[in-house]
Amino acid sequence: MASVTLEGVSCIFPTKGGVVRAVDDISLSVADREFVVLVGPSGCGKTTTLRLIAGLEEPSAGTIRIGDQNVDRVPPRDRDVAMVFQNYALYPHMTVFKNMAFGLKMRKVPKDQIRRKVGEVSEMLGLSHLLQRKPADLSGGEAQRVALGRAIVRRPKVFLFDEPLSNLDARLRLNMRAELKALHRELQTTMIYVTHDQEEAMTLGDRVAVLKDGRIQQCDDPMTVYEKPANVYVAGSIGTPLMNLFHGRLEENGVDLTFTGKACRIVLPSDAAKKVRSAVGRPVVLGIRPQDLQIAGADPSAFGTSPSAPMRLGEAVVRFVEPLGDRMNVHADLSGGVSVVVRTAPRARVSAGESVTVFLYLSRAHWFAGDADGVRLA
C-alpha cells in the first residue's frame, strides 16, 4: 500500500494554435488507503491527472511520488499501479479466467499461485461461474467486474479508476458503487477514481477533488464540499438539483444592508449582514439550494413573520414540475427571466403556468464574490 503525492504537476500538449494546459500546477496528497475522487466536466484534466500517475503521460513540470519513490522517470509497468478503464479493455479471444490471470502470467507468477489468486478474487466478485466464458457472453456489469478482478489479483499499491461505471445502466451503477465501497473496505488499498458524475463522487470518496480547467478548485470530504463550497464553480457543480445562484450587489442604506439582484431585493437581517459586510458596494453572488426555498400560492403569509420563517424572494411562474416520488422539483421563472428550482413536498399542489411566491431561508444561504474567481465570503 502507498500514498500518492503530486507537487506542482502540469501537463502541456502542443496544438496547431499553440498549447493546451490539460493539467495546470496541481498539488494533491492522497494518503495510504484513502479513496479520493476527481470530479469535473469533460476537458477539466481529471483523466490526464490519472494517466500522469499511471505513467501513461509525462508531466511537463512538477513531481509525482508513490509512497516515498519519485516515479517521474519510472515506466508504467514498474509503478505497481492498476488501472481500470471505462471501456473495460478485456481481451475478446480470452476467457474470463485468462483475462484475470494475464497480468500475473506476464510477471511469471507460478501457475498454482495464479489459480489460487484468480479463484479468491472471482469468488469475492461473484464471477466463479463465469470463468470459462468470453467477454462477448457477459453483461455490462459482469464485464466491469472482470476488469476489476484483473486489477485486484495483482494486489497493486494503488488502484486507478477512469470512469469505470459510465457505460452501465442506472441500476447497475448503483450496485457497482456499493461493491466498490465494500471492496475498498476489504482491500484497504489506495484508490483514485475519476468521474463526471458528482453524485457518484459524493457517495464513493473519502475526499472529493473538484477540477476546472486543469486546476483543483476544492479538495475536501464530501459534506464539506457540499455545505461549504470554496467558490461559485464548486457551488454550481455539486448537489442535485444544482444550487440556485443569483447575481447582484450589496448596498448599504443607513443601518440596512440590501442585496439587489435582477429578480429580487432583500434587506439582510443583522446576522446575515455581518457575514458579507466587507463586500458592500461590490458584485456578489447569493447561492441557495433548492431544498432551502419554499413556495406559497395565493396566501404567502402562511409562513408567518417569526425570525425562523423564510423571507420573500419574489414572484414566479411555474415552467414545469418534476415529480420524483419522495420529492418534487419545481422549475419556475422569477421576474427578469431568472430561473429558480425549488425542492418541495411530493404532493404539493403546483402545476405549470401557475403563479407562486418563492421564499428562502436566508440563514442557509451561501455568499460568494461576484468577480471571476467567485470565492466564498466569510
Short mmCIF file of C-alpha atoms in Angstrom, two decimals, residues 1-4 30-36 66 80-82 124 151-161 180-193 204 206:
data_model
loop_
_atom_site.label_atom_id
_atom_site.label_comp_id
_atom_site.label_asym_id
_atom_site.label_seq_id
_atom_site.Cartn_x
_atom_site.Cartn_y
_atom_site.Cartn_z
CA MET A 1 0.00 0.00 0.00
CA ALA A 2 1.20 3.54 -0.63
CA SER A 3 0.35 7.20 -0.64
CA VAL A 4 0.31 9.28 -3.85
CA VAL A 30 -3.64 11.03 -1.29
CA ALA A 31 -3.00 9.19 1.96
CA ASP A 32 -2.27 5.49 2.17
CA ARG A 33 -5.57 3.51 1.91
CA GLU A 34 -7.58 6.64 1.10
CA PHE A 35 -10.31 6.76 -1.58
CA VAL A 36 -10.11 10.09 -3.46
CA ILE A 66 4.11 6.88 -4.99
CA ASP A 80 2.86 -1.07 -9.20
CA VAL A 81 -0.45 0.58 -10.04
CA ALA A 82 -3.51 -1.00 -11.66
CA MET A 124 -15.14 -12.22 -3.97
CA ALA A 151 -6.72 -5.36 -11.36
CA ILE A 152 -7.37 -6.85 -7.91
CA VAL A 153 -5.49 -10.12 -8.48
CA ARG A 154 -2.27 -8.14 -8.85
CA ARG A 155 -2.71 -6.55 -5.40
CA PRO A 156 -1.08 -3.28 -6.56
CA LYS A 157 -0.10 -0.39 -4.31
CA VAL A 158 -2.61 1.93 -5.99
CA PHE A 159 -5.87 1.44 -7.93
CA LEU A 160 -6.75 3.99 -10.61
CA PHE A 161 -10.32 4.10 -11.97
CA LEU A 180 -16.60 -0.58 -4.92
CA LYS A 181 -17.15 0.84 -1.43
CA ALA A 182 -17.17 -2.68 0.01
CA LEU A 183 -14.04 -3.60 -1.96
CA HIS A 184 -12.19 -0.57 -0.62
CA ARG A 185 -13.04 -1.54 2.94
CA GLU A 186 -11.96 -5.14 2.32
CA LEU A 187 -8.78 -4.48 0.32
CA GLN A 188 -7.61 -1.44 2.33
CA THR A 189 -5.83 -0.09 -0.76
CA THR A 190 -5.25 3.44 -2.02
CA MET A 191 -7.81 4.28 -4.71
CA ILE A 192 -8.10 7.27 -7.04
CA TYR A 193 -11.31 7.45 -9.04
CA LEU A 204 -17.75 7.00 -3.14
CA ASP A 206 -13.36 9.82 1.41
#
